[in-house]
Tab-separated table of C-alpha atoms and ligand atoms in Angstrom:
chain	number	residue	atom	x	y	z
A	21	MET	CA	-1.318	-5.387	-14.847
A	22	ASP	CA	1.145	-2.496	-14.624
A	23	PHE	CA	3.441	-2.415	-11.602
A	24	SER	CA	5.512	0.522	-12.808
A	25	LEU	CA	5.398	3.852	-11.008
A	26	THR	CA	4.849	7.151	-12.773
A	27	ASP	CA	7.772	9.563	-13.111
A	28	GLU	CA	6.150	11.752	-10.471
A	29	GLN	CA	5.754	8.853	-8.034
A	30	LEU	CA	9.361	7.769	-8.605
A	31	ALA	CA	10.727	11.301	-8.193
A	32	PHE	CA	8.736	11.881	-5.038
A	33	GLY	CA	9.797	8.539	-3.585
A	34	ARG	CA	13.485	9.268	-4.226
A	35	THR	CA	13.293	12.789	-2.799
A	36	PHE	CA	11.583	11.631	0.346
A	37	GLU	CA	13.854	8.631	0.864
A	38	ASP	CA	16.904	10.855	0.512
A	39	PHE	CA	15.487	13.407	2.974
A	40	CYS	CA	14.563	10.759	5.556
A	41	GLN	CA	17.947	9.027	5.368
A	42	ARG	CA	19.914	12.278	5.442
A	43	VAL	CA	17.919	14.196	8.059
A	44	ILE	CA	15.757	11.879	10.178
A	45	ALA	CA	17.629	8.547	10.350
A	46	PRO	CA	20.827	9.922	11.964
A	47	ARG	CA	18.736	11.072	14.963
A	48	ALA	CA	16.795	7.827	15.489
A	49	ALA	CA	19.132	6.180	18.020
A	50	ASP	CA	19.326	9.316	20.195
A	51	THR	CA	15.564	9.786	19.975
A	52	ASP	CA	15.108	6.233	21.246
A	53	ARG	CA	17.519	6.824	24.138
A	54	SER	CA	15.931	10.165	25.065
A	55	GLY	CA	12.431	8.686	25.265
A	56	GLU	CA	11.067	11.936	23.899
A	57	LEU	CA	9.468	13.079	20.676
A	58	ASP	CA	12.102	14.335	18.234
A	59	ARG	CA	10.937	17.937	17.832
A	60	ALA	CA	13.721	18.750	15.354
A	61	SER	CA	12.548	15.971	13.033
A	62	TRP	CA	8.957	17.121	13.491
A	63	ALA	CA	9.928	20.624	12.318
A	64	ASP	CA	11.894	19.190	9.395
A	65	LEU	CA	8.939	17.024	8.374
A	66	VAL	CA	6.710	20.108	8.397
A	67	GLU	CA	9.251	21.909	6.219
A	68	MET	CA	9.399	18.942	3.853
A	69	GLY	CA	5.601	18.966	3.546
A	70	TRP	CA	5.069	15.512	5.080
A	71	PHE	CA	2.002	16.513	7.114
A	72	GLY	CA	0.628	18.407	4.132
A	73	LEU	CA	0.327	15.156	2.160
A	74	TYR	CA	-2.753	14.405	4.259
A	75	ALA	CA	-4.675	17.670	3.972
A	76	GLU	CA	-6.135	19.742	1.164
A	77	SER	CA	-4.719	23.116	0.099
A	78	ALA	CA	-7.469	24.891	2.064
A	79	TRP	CA	-5.664	23.653	5.191
A	80	GLY	CA	-2.147	24.283	3.908
A	81	GLY	CA	-1.607	20.828	2.455
A	82	THR	CA	-1.071	19.227	-0.934
A	83	ALA	CA	-3.485	16.267	-0.747
A	84	GLU	CA	-5.066	17.109	-4.115
A	85	GLN	CA	-1.679	16.742	-5.823
A	86	VAL	CA	-0.597	13.401	-4.364
A	87	ASP	CA	-2.024	9.897	-4.350
A	88	TRP	CA	-1.966	6.959	-1.954
A	89	VAL	CA	1.055	5.427	-3.676
A	90	ILE	CA	3.044	8.614	-3.033
A	91	ARG	CA	1.888	8.632	0.582
A	92	ALA	CA	2.838	4.939	0.815
A	93	GLN	CA	6.406	5.729	-0.225
A	94	ALA	CA	6.599	8.673	2.159
A	95	GLU	CA	5.339	6.541	5.054
A	96	GLU	CA	7.716	3.697	4.292
A	97	SER	CA	10.711	6.054	4.132
A	98	LEU	CA	9.818	7.757	7.408
A	99	ALA	CA	9.208	4.462	9.241
A	100	LYS	CA	12.526	3.167	7.908
A	101	ALA	CA	14.354	6.269	9.161
A	102	CYS	CA	12.664	6.502	12.580
A	103	ALA	CA	9.652	4.352	13.419
A	104	ALA	CA	8.877	6.330	16.594
A	105	THR	CA	8.662	9.616	14.695
A	106	PHE	CA	6.520	7.893	12.071
A	107	LEU	CA	4.095	6.609	14.719
A	108	SER	CA	3.636	9.993	16.372
A	109	ALA	CA	3.387	11.892	13.084
A	110	GLY	CA	0.863	9.372	11.749
A	111	ALA	CA	-1.234	9.553	14.909
A	112	SER	CA	-1.312	13.349	14.659
A	113	ILE	CA	-2.157	13.943	11.006
A	114	GLY	CA	-3.662	10.526	10.214
A	115	LEU	CA	-5.592	9.082	13.150
A	116	CYS	CA	-6.558	12.526	14.442
A	117	GLY	CA	-6.460	14.562	11.234
A	118	ALA	CA	-8.329	12.110	8.984
A	119	PRO	CA	-11.618	12.014	10.931
A	120	LEU	CA	-11.527	15.813	11.273
A	121	ARG	CA	-10.972	16.120	7.520
A	122	LEU	CA	-13.619	13.582	6.573
A	123	PHE	CA	-16.327	14.226	9.155
A	124	GLY	CA	-15.509	17.374	11.161
A	125	SER	CA	-17.545	20.594	11.086
A	126	PRO	CA	-16.103	23.486	9.033
A	127	GLU	CA	-15.334	25.295	12.305
A	128	THR	CA	-13.453	22.322	13.766
A	129	GLN	CA	-11.552	21.813	10.528
A	130	ALA	CA	-10.594	25.485	10.264
A	131	ARG	CA	-9.397	25.549	13.845
A	132	TRP	CA	-7.266	22.406	13.877
A	133	LEU	CA	-6.290	21.190	10.407
A	134	PRO	CA	-4.007	24.138	9.500
A	135	ARG	CA	-2.260	23.786	12.864
A	136	LEU	CA	-1.791	20.020	12.477
A	137	VAL	CA	-0.361	20.517	8.969
A	138	ALA	CA	1.951	23.295	10.198
A	139	GLY	CA	3.133	21.145	13.104
A	140	GLU	CA	1.944	23.820	15.558
A	141	ALA	CA	-0.502	21.387	17.135
A	142	ILE	CA	-0.104	17.681	17.858
A	143	GLY	CA	-3.096	15.392	17.566
A	144	CYS	CA	-4.063	12.037	19.009
A	145	PHE	CA	-6.828	9.453	18.635
A	146	GLY	CA	-8.606	8.133	21.712
A	147	LEU	CA	-10.400	4.850	21.209
A	148	THR	CA	-8.672	2.337	23.523
A	149	GLU	CA	-9.556	2.289	27.235
A	150	PRO	CA	-8.063	0.439	30.192
A	151	ASP	CA	-10.748	-2.268	29.815
A	152	ALA	CA	-11.544	-2.051	26.094
A	153	GLY	CA	-9.050	-2.482	23.279
A	154	THR	CA	-9.838	-5.108	20.650
A	155	ASP	CA	-13.445	-5.069	21.834
A	156	ALA	CA	-13.770	-1.396	20.940
A	157	ALA	CA	-17.578	-1.492	21.006
A	158	SER	CA	-17.449	-1.993	24.788
A	159	ILE	CA	-15.868	1.389	25.586
A	160	ARG	CA	-17.239	3.063	28.711
A	161	CYS	CA	-16.071	6.655	28.318
A	162	ARG	CA	-19.366	8.562	28.128
A	163	ALA	CA	-20.600	11.935	26.962
A	164	ALA	CA	-23.495	13.580	28.785
A	165	ARG	CA	-25.655	16.224	27.101
A	166	THR	CA	-25.388	19.727	28.528
A	167	GLU	CA	-26.346	23.185	27.331
A	168	GLY	CA	-24.545	23.926	24.056
A	169	GLY	CA	-22.609	20.691	23.975
A	170	TRP	CA	-21.437	17.629	25.883
A	171	ARG	CA	-19.401	16.748	28.952
A	172	LEU	CA	-16.963	13.827	28.811
A	173	TYR	CA	-16.366	11.365	31.642
A	174	GLY	CA	-14.021	8.387	31.591
A	175	GLU	CA	-10.549	7.280	30.628
A	176	LYS	CA	-8.583	6.501	27.483
A	177	ALA	CA	-5.433	4.373	27.676
A	178	LEU	CA	-2.420	3.535	25.492
A	179	ILE	CA	-2.881	6.650	23.361
A	180	THR	CA	-0.019	7.719	21.074
A	181	ASN	CA	0.956	11.371	21.741
A	182	ALA	CA	-1.434	11.707	24.723
A	183	PRO	CA	1.307	13.100	27.000
A	184	LEU	CA	1.877	16.114	24.732
A	185	ALA	CA	-1.055	16.378	22.326
A	186	ASP	CA	-3.079	19.586	21.938
A	187	VAL	CA	-6.151	17.969	20.440
A	188	ALA	CA	-7.781	14.541	20.446
A	189	VAL	CA	-10.493	12.762	18.528
A	190	VAL	CA	-12.204	10.862	21.320
A	191	MET	CA	-14.817	8.125	20.995
A	192	ALA	CA	-17.441	8.229	23.754
A	193	VAL	CA	-20.813	6.633	24.444
A	194	THR	CA	-23.751	8.985	23.903
A	195	ASP	CA	-26.481	6.332	23.959
A	196	PRO	CA	-25.697	3.330	26.185
A	197	ASP	CA	-28.700	1.388	24.843
A	198	ALA	CA	-27.678	1.621	21.176
A	199	GLY	CA	-24.569	-0.608	21.261
A	200	HIS	CA	-21.879	0.474	18.835
A	201	MET	CA	-24.385	2.848	17.174
A	202	GLY	CA	-24.428	4.763	20.452
A	203	VAL	CA	-20.805	5.875	20.105
A	204	THR	CA	-19.960	9.428	18.995
A	205	ALA	CA	-16.639	11.031	18.040
A	206	PHE	CA	-15.643	14.325	19.663
A	207	CYS	CA	-12.849	16.732	18.855
A	208	VAL	CA	-11.460	17.644	22.263
A	209	ASP	CA	-9.238	20.633	22.964
A	210	LEU	CA	-6.953	19.047	25.556
A	211	SER	CA	-6.213	22.383	27.253
A	212	ARG	CA	-9.795	22.542	28.568
A	213	PRO	CA	-10.597	22.082	32.271
A	214	GLY	CA	-11.613	18.511	33.084
A	215	VAL	CA	-8.817	16.890	31.062
A	216	GLU	CA	-5.930	15.151	32.848
A	217	ARG	CA	-3.107	13.070	31.413
A	218	THR	CA	-1.506	10.037	32.974
A	219	ALA	CA	2.275	9.771	33.117
A	220	PRO	CA	3.767	8.383	29.894
A	221	TYR	CA	4.166	4.574	29.895
A	222	ARG	CA	7.658	3.050	29.818
A	223	LYS	CA	7.666	0.890	26.701
A	224	LEU	CA	9.564	-1.921	24.985
A	225	GLY	CA	10.187	0.192	21.874
A	226	LEU	CA	9.094	3.307	19.989
A	227	ARG	CA	10.394	5.270	22.934
A	228	GLY	CA	10.540	8.480	20.953
A	229	SER	CA	6.767	8.286	20.522
A	230	PRO	CA	5.204	9.141	23.895
A	231	THR	CA	2.179	7.008	24.839
A	232	GLY	CA	-0.155	7.783	27.725
A	233	GLY	CA	-3.689	7.984	29.039
A	234	LEU	CA	-6.325	10.721	29.051
A	235	VAL	CA	-8.754	11.157	31.934
A	236	PHE	CA	-11.940	13.178	31.416
A	237	ASP	CA	-13.871	14.545	34.345
A	238	GLY	CA	-16.583	16.713	32.871
A	239	ALA	CA	-14.498	18.225	30.061
A	240	PHE	CA	-16.806	20.391	27.939
A	241	VAL	CA	-17.057	19.840	24.178
A	242	PRO	CA	-19.230	22.346	22.251
A	243	ASP	CA	-21.737	20.973	19.723
A	244	VAL	CA	-19.621	22.314	16.890
A	245	ASP	CA	-16.847	19.892	17.867
A	246	VAL	CA	-18.969	16.761	17.522
A	247	VAL	CA	-17.190	14.937	14.685
A	248	GLY	CA	-19.841	13.858	12.183
A	249	GLU	CA	-23.241	12.600	13.260
A	250	VAL	CA	-24.116	11.696	16.832
A	251	GLY	CA	-24.030	7.865	16.933
A	252	ALA	CA	-21.674	7.516	13.941
A	253	GLY	CA	-18.423	7.491	15.939
A	254	PHE	CA	-17.807	3.745	15.893
A	255	VAL	CA	-18.237	3.499	12.125
A	256	GLN	CA	-15.966	6.532	11.660
A	257	ALA	CA	-13.348	4.968	13.935
A	258	MET	CA	-13.390	1.782	11.848
A	259	GLN	CA	-12.991	3.825	8.636
A	260	THR	CA	-10.085	5.704	10.193
A	261	LEU	CA	-8.475	2.443	11.307
A	262	GLU	CA	-8.834	0.989	7.804
A	263	MET	CA	-6.542	3.760	6.543
A	264	GLY	CA	-4.415	3.344	9.666
A	265	ARG	CA	-3.875	-0.333	8.845
A	266	ILE	CA	-2.481	0.501	5.425
A	267	SER	CA	-0.139	2.933	7.179
A	268	MET	CA	0.821	0.263	9.701
A	269	SER	CA	1.807	-1.966	6.769
A	270	HIS	CA	4.225	0.782	5.742
A	271	PHE	CA	5.429	0.985	9.343
A	272	GLY	CA	6.321	-2.729	9.114
A	273	ILE	CA	7.900	-2.503	5.655
A	274	GLY	CA	9.979	0.545	6.646
A	275	ILE	CA	11.359	-1.156	9.759
A	276	ALA	CA	11.999	-4.384	7.843
A	277	GLU	CA	13.829	-2.510	5.091
A	278	ALA	CA	16.041	-0.752	7.652
A	279	ALA	CA	16.815	-4.088	9.337
A	280	PHE	CA	17.534	-5.721	5.979
A	281	GLU	CA	19.949	-2.998	4.904
A	282	ALA	CA	21.710	-3.069	8.283
A	283	ALA	CA	22.047	-6.855	8.067
A	284	CYS	CA	23.436	-6.762	4.501
A	285	ARG	CA	25.982	-4.089	5.501
A	286	TYR	CA	27.102	-6.003	8.555
A	287	ALA	CA	27.306	-9.348	6.756
A	288	GLN	CA	29.652	-7.838	4.180
A	289	GLU	CA	31.886	-6.208	6.822
A	290	ARG	CA	32.033	-8.853	9.539
A	291	LYS	CA	34.602	-11.588	9.080
A	292	ALA	CA	34.556	-15.042	10.657
A	293	PHE	CA	36.916	-17.893	9.797
A	294	GLY	CA	38.847	-15.510	7.531
A	295	ARG	CA	35.985	-14.481	5.257
A	296	PRO	CA	32.993	-12.122	5.427
A	297	ILE	CA	29.993	-13.887	6.952
A	298	ALA	CA	28.156	-12.786	3.772
A	299	ARG	CA	29.817	-15.854	2.169
A	300	LYS	CA	28.017	-18.288	4.497
A	301	GLN	CA	24.962	-20.118	3.232
A	302	ALA	CA	23.195	-19.738	6.586
A	303	VAL	CA	23.451	-15.962	6.149
A	304	HIS	CA	22.364	-16.175	2.491
A	305	PHE	CA	19.187	-17.981	3.476
A	306	LYS	CA	18.313	-15.315	6.040
A	307	ILE	CA	19.007	-12.465	3.619
A	308	ALA	CA	16.879	-14.163	0.968
A	309	ASP	CA	14.026	-14.846	3.401
A	310	MET	CA	14.132	-11.220	4.559
A	311	LYS	CA	13.926	-9.979	0.975
A	312	VAL	CA	11.058	-12.341	0.115
A	313	MET	CA	9.054	-11.120	3.115
A	314	ILE	CA	9.725	-7.428	2.412
A	315	ASP	CA	8.789	-7.652	-1.247
A	316	GLY	CA	5.686	-9.697	-0.468
A	317	ALA	CA	4.628	-7.167	2.173
A	318	ARG	CA	5.220	-4.264	-0.178
A	319	LEU	CA	3.129	-5.817	-2.936
A	320	MET	CA	0.228	-6.349	-0.541
A	321	ALA	CA	0.502	-2.847	0.892
A	322	ARG	CA	0.726	-1.210	-2.535
A	323	LYS	CA	-2.349	-3.119	-3.658
A	324	ALA	CA	-4.240	-1.850	-0.619
A	325	ALA	CA	-3.016	1.728	-1.225
A	326	TRP	CA	-3.834	1.528	-4.925
A	327	SER	CA	-7.341	0.214	-4.159
A	328	LYS	CA	-7.885	3.041	-1.700
A	329	GLU	CA	-6.848	5.516	-4.402
A	330	ALA	CA	-9.204	3.864	-6.903
A	331	GLY	CA	-12.092	4.077	-4.436
A	332	LEU	CA	-12.424	0.283	-4.296
A	333	PRO	CA	-13.296	-1.606	-1.112
A	334	CYS	CA	-10.060	-2.279	0.722
A	335	ALA	CA	-10.879	-3.390	4.268
A	336	ASP	CA	-9.740	-6.977	3.600
A	337	LEU	CA	-6.644	-5.817	1.721
A	338	ALA	CA	-5.734	-3.475	4.575
A	339	SER	CA	-6.081	-6.287	7.150
A	340	ILE	CA	-4.112	-8.733	4.976
A	341	ALA	CA	-1.302	-6.253	4.297
A	342	LYS	CA	-1.153	-5.120	7.922
A	343	THR	CA	-0.986	-8.673	9.271
A	344	PHE	CA	1.678	-9.828	6.826
A	345	ALA	CA	3.847	-6.704	6.871
A	346	THR	CA	3.913	-6.200	10.626
A	347	GLU	CA	4.598	-9.873	11.374
A	348	ALA	CA	7.260	-9.898	8.637
A	349	ALA	CA	8.906	-6.870	10.265
A	350	VAL	CA	9.291	-8.713	13.574
A	351	LYS	CA	10.798	-11.744	11.802
A	352	VAL	CA	13.097	-9.654	9.600
A	353	ALA	CA	14.325	-7.528	12.525
A	354	ASP	CA	14.941	-10.700	14.548
A	355	MET	CA	17.000	-12.160	11.681
A	356	ALA	CA	18.968	-8.903	11.509
A	357	VAL	CA	19.797	-9.238	15.219
A	358	GLN	CA	20.922	-12.837	14.591
A	359	ILE	CA	23.165	-11.831	11.685
A	360	HIS	CA	24.801	-9.244	13.974
A	361	GLY	CA	25.554	-11.966	16.562
A	362	GLY	CA	26.259	-10.583	20.039
A	363	TRP	CA	26.605	-7.054	18.684
A	364	GLY	CA	23.018	-7.254	17.500
A	365	TYR	CA	21.985	-7.448	21.133
A	366	THR	CA	23.659	-4.120	21.929
A	367	ASP	CA	22.604	-0.633	20.977
A	368	ASP	CA	25.902	-0.121	19.155
A	369	PHE	CA	23.887	-1.263	16.114
A	370	PRO	CA	20.308	-0.411	15.091
A	371	ALA	CA	19.037	-4.011	14.892
A	372	GLU	CA	17.930	-4.275	18.543
A	373	ARG	CA	15.956	-1.003	18.341
A	374	LEU	CA	14.317	-2.109	15.120
A	375	LEU	CA	13.249	-5.395	16.730
A	376	ARG	CA	11.791	-3.559	19.746
A	377	ASP	CA	10.029	-1.032	17.511
A	378	ALA	CA	8.663	-3.702	15.164
A	379	ARG	CA	6.908	-5.481	18.032
A	380	LEU	CA	4.106	-2.909	18.137
A	381	GLY	CA	3.027	-3.737	14.584
A	382	PRO	CA	1.093	-6.964	15.309
A	383	ILE	CA	-0.611	-5.220	18.293
A	384	GLY	CA	-1.486	-1.620	17.374
A	385	GLU	CA	-4.509	-0.583	15.266
A	386	GLY	CA	-6.044	-4.029	15.597
A	387	THR	CA	-4.024	-7.042	16.713
A	388	SER	CA	-2.991	-9.807	14.318
A	389	GLU	CA	-5.561	-12.047	15.994
A	390	ILE	CA	-8.474	-9.722	15.241
A	391	GLN	CA	-7.175	-9.112	11.700
A	392	ARG	CA	-7.281	-12.884	11.130
A	393	GLU	CA	-10.812	-12.945	12.532
A	394	LEU	CA	-11.841	-10.158	10.145
A	395	ILE	CA	-10.161	-11.779	7.136
A	396	ALA	CA	-11.657	-15.204	7.848
A	397	ARG	CA	-15.151	-13.822	8.513
A	398	SER	CA	-15.022	-11.942	5.233
A	399	MET	CA	-13.800	-14.998	3.299
A	400	LEU	CA	-16.429	-17.259	4.874
A	401	SER	CA	-19.195	-14.615	4.857
A	402	VAL	CA	-19.994	-15.384	8.509
B	161	FAD	C1	2.589	1.921	21.603
B	161	FAD	C2	1.089	1.857	21.493
B	161	FAD	C3	0.406	2.896	20.886
B	161	FAD	C4	-0.997	2.874	20.789
B	161	FAD	N1	-1.659	3.964	20.266
B	161	FAD	C5	-3.016	3.995	20.308
B	161	FAD	C6	-3.719	5.181	19.897
B	161	FAD	O1	-3.119	6.162	19.449
B	161	FAD	N2	-5.075	5.193	20.026
B	161	FAD	C7	-5.788	4.131	20.504
B	161	FAD	O2	-7.000	4.213	20.595
B	161	FAD	N3	-5.140	2.982	20.892
B	161	FAD	C8	-3.779	2.905	20.803
B	161	FAD	N4	-3.111	1.766	21.230
B	161	FAD	C9	-3.879	0.646	21.742
B	161	FAD	C10	-3.922	-0.541	20.787
B	161	FAD	O3	-4.715	-0.233	19.659
B	161	FAD	C11	-4.473	-1.733	21.593
B	161	FAD	O4	-3.447	-2.102	22.516
B	161	FAD	C12	-4.855	-2.919	20.738
B	161	FAD	O5	-5.980	-2.612	19.949
B	161	FAD	C13	-5.174	-4.159	21.589
B	161	FAD	O6	-6.052	-3.853	22.630
B	161	FAD	P1	-5.679	-4.264	24.135
B	161	FAD	O7	-4.310	-3.791	24.414
B	161	FAD	O8	-6.763	-3.822	25.031
B	161	FAD	O9	-5.635	-5.855	24.112
B	161	FAD	P2	-6.886	-6.826	24.290
B	161	FAD	O10	-8.002	-6.405	23.436
B	161	FAD	O11	-7.153	-7.007	25.745
B	161	FAD	O12	-6.277	-8.178	23.710
B	161	FAD	C14	-5.411	-9.029	24.478
B	161	FAD	C15	-5.132	-10.276	23.622
B	161	FAD	O13	-6.373	-10.969	23.356
B	161	FAD	C16	-6.529	-11.134	21.963
B	161	FAD	N5	-7.930	-11.029	21.586
B	161	FAD	C17	-8.835	-10.103	22.012
B	161	FAD	N6	-10.020	-10.313	21.399
B	161	FAD	C18	-9.849	-11.359	20.548
B	161	FAD	C19	-10.700	-12.031	19.618
B	161	FAD	N7	-11.957	-11.657	19.422
B	161	FAD	N8	-10.179	-13.078	18.930
B	161	FAD	C20	-8.891	-13.459	19.091
B	161	FAD	N9	-8.036	-12.839	19.953
B	161	FAD	C21	-8.511	-11.811	20.669
B	161	FAD	C22	-5.731	-9.972	21.340
B	161	FAD	O14	-5.386	-10.224	19.992
B	161	FAD	C23	-4.524	-9.920	22.257
B	161	FAD	O15	-3.581	-10.886	21.883
B	161	FAD	C24	-1.705	1.751	21.289
B	161	FAD	C25	-1.008	0.686	21.870
B	161	FAD	C26	0.366	0.729	21.968
B	161	FAD	C27	1.087	-0.432	22.618
């Protein structure tokens, strides 16, 4: 077994980490306070080629030249620098871009992928509804056949980027009698008549990643913008979420790494009883536990990414890595707050933001509970 990275992977990882720490991280606290997407970081990520990692050269990207381990490093570095920017960028090029890339018609791809890569358009992914989250097969948003296409009716809720997105991949029911095989994915131009957006939600964390709802009242989608086969939308959504779960592992590892570094810095600077608190065994144990969790999470996530690259089945690995890494991030960020004492509870230090941001991990893209269900069912073959 060879755990070493290639020279190219190492060089890419270093370049991206340096860029994220130098350019993105210094803006993270202000982005959180503003509650708005950091457009400057978005433009810088475009310039750096971050979005291009997820699309082929035909769409302006570099996907043919990079692998999942390189993307893993890029995701980890961005989440570490600013988790909110990571979430919105990932929703745009990953959750929205991936199904268009994998299943979209040539016309849909040509219209949207170059714009997503160039940061000129923002994408989102509409699966969750007010009454259907974990139980995604029970969505009620429906698509009715009309001349030349479909009309959408219904509501999507808790959608990353919905307040400002230009385009959405939306799952809707096309055959109510066919269960989850009656769900179809549509690429929806959100500027069309019949699309409304709810006000952005006020959230615990990730405030620089706007989340909102989409309401469809007869919005027209031409046949060419059906994503893949009619009736294949649920399966496509699950494939998209499998990749999304590997990315969410990186979200957790990035936040945990940021919290760990902040805690180490503070422990070495802060003095109590005449010595740095870094000399106290109670602090040592926390630092060690944080490191054990981060390294464990990274190993699991890299295995999932490597398996994806090798074309091996990785649904279980993605669920395992996502569950461990996102739960570890909450624990690590909480320990970082504790090491900061009362100052950890203020926004003078990043620990409180990291704890708030980390809390999405065990919820988004499949809760920890449903991941455990999936893992156990797979292990028990039930
Ligand atoms: C900031 C943010 C961004 C998001 N972005 C997107 C997005 O871009 N696109 C999108 O489609 N969705 C998005 N979501 C929605 C997210 O994926 C859902 O919130 C999540 O899947 C859980 O669904 P729910 O909120 O309806 O909870 P529910 O499904 O109602 O679950 C409530 C509780 O019941 C538990 N539960 C439910 N079923 C089971 C079961 N079978 N076994 C054990 N426990 C169970 C859950 O684990 C949870 O603890 C986002 C959510 C947030 C908070």
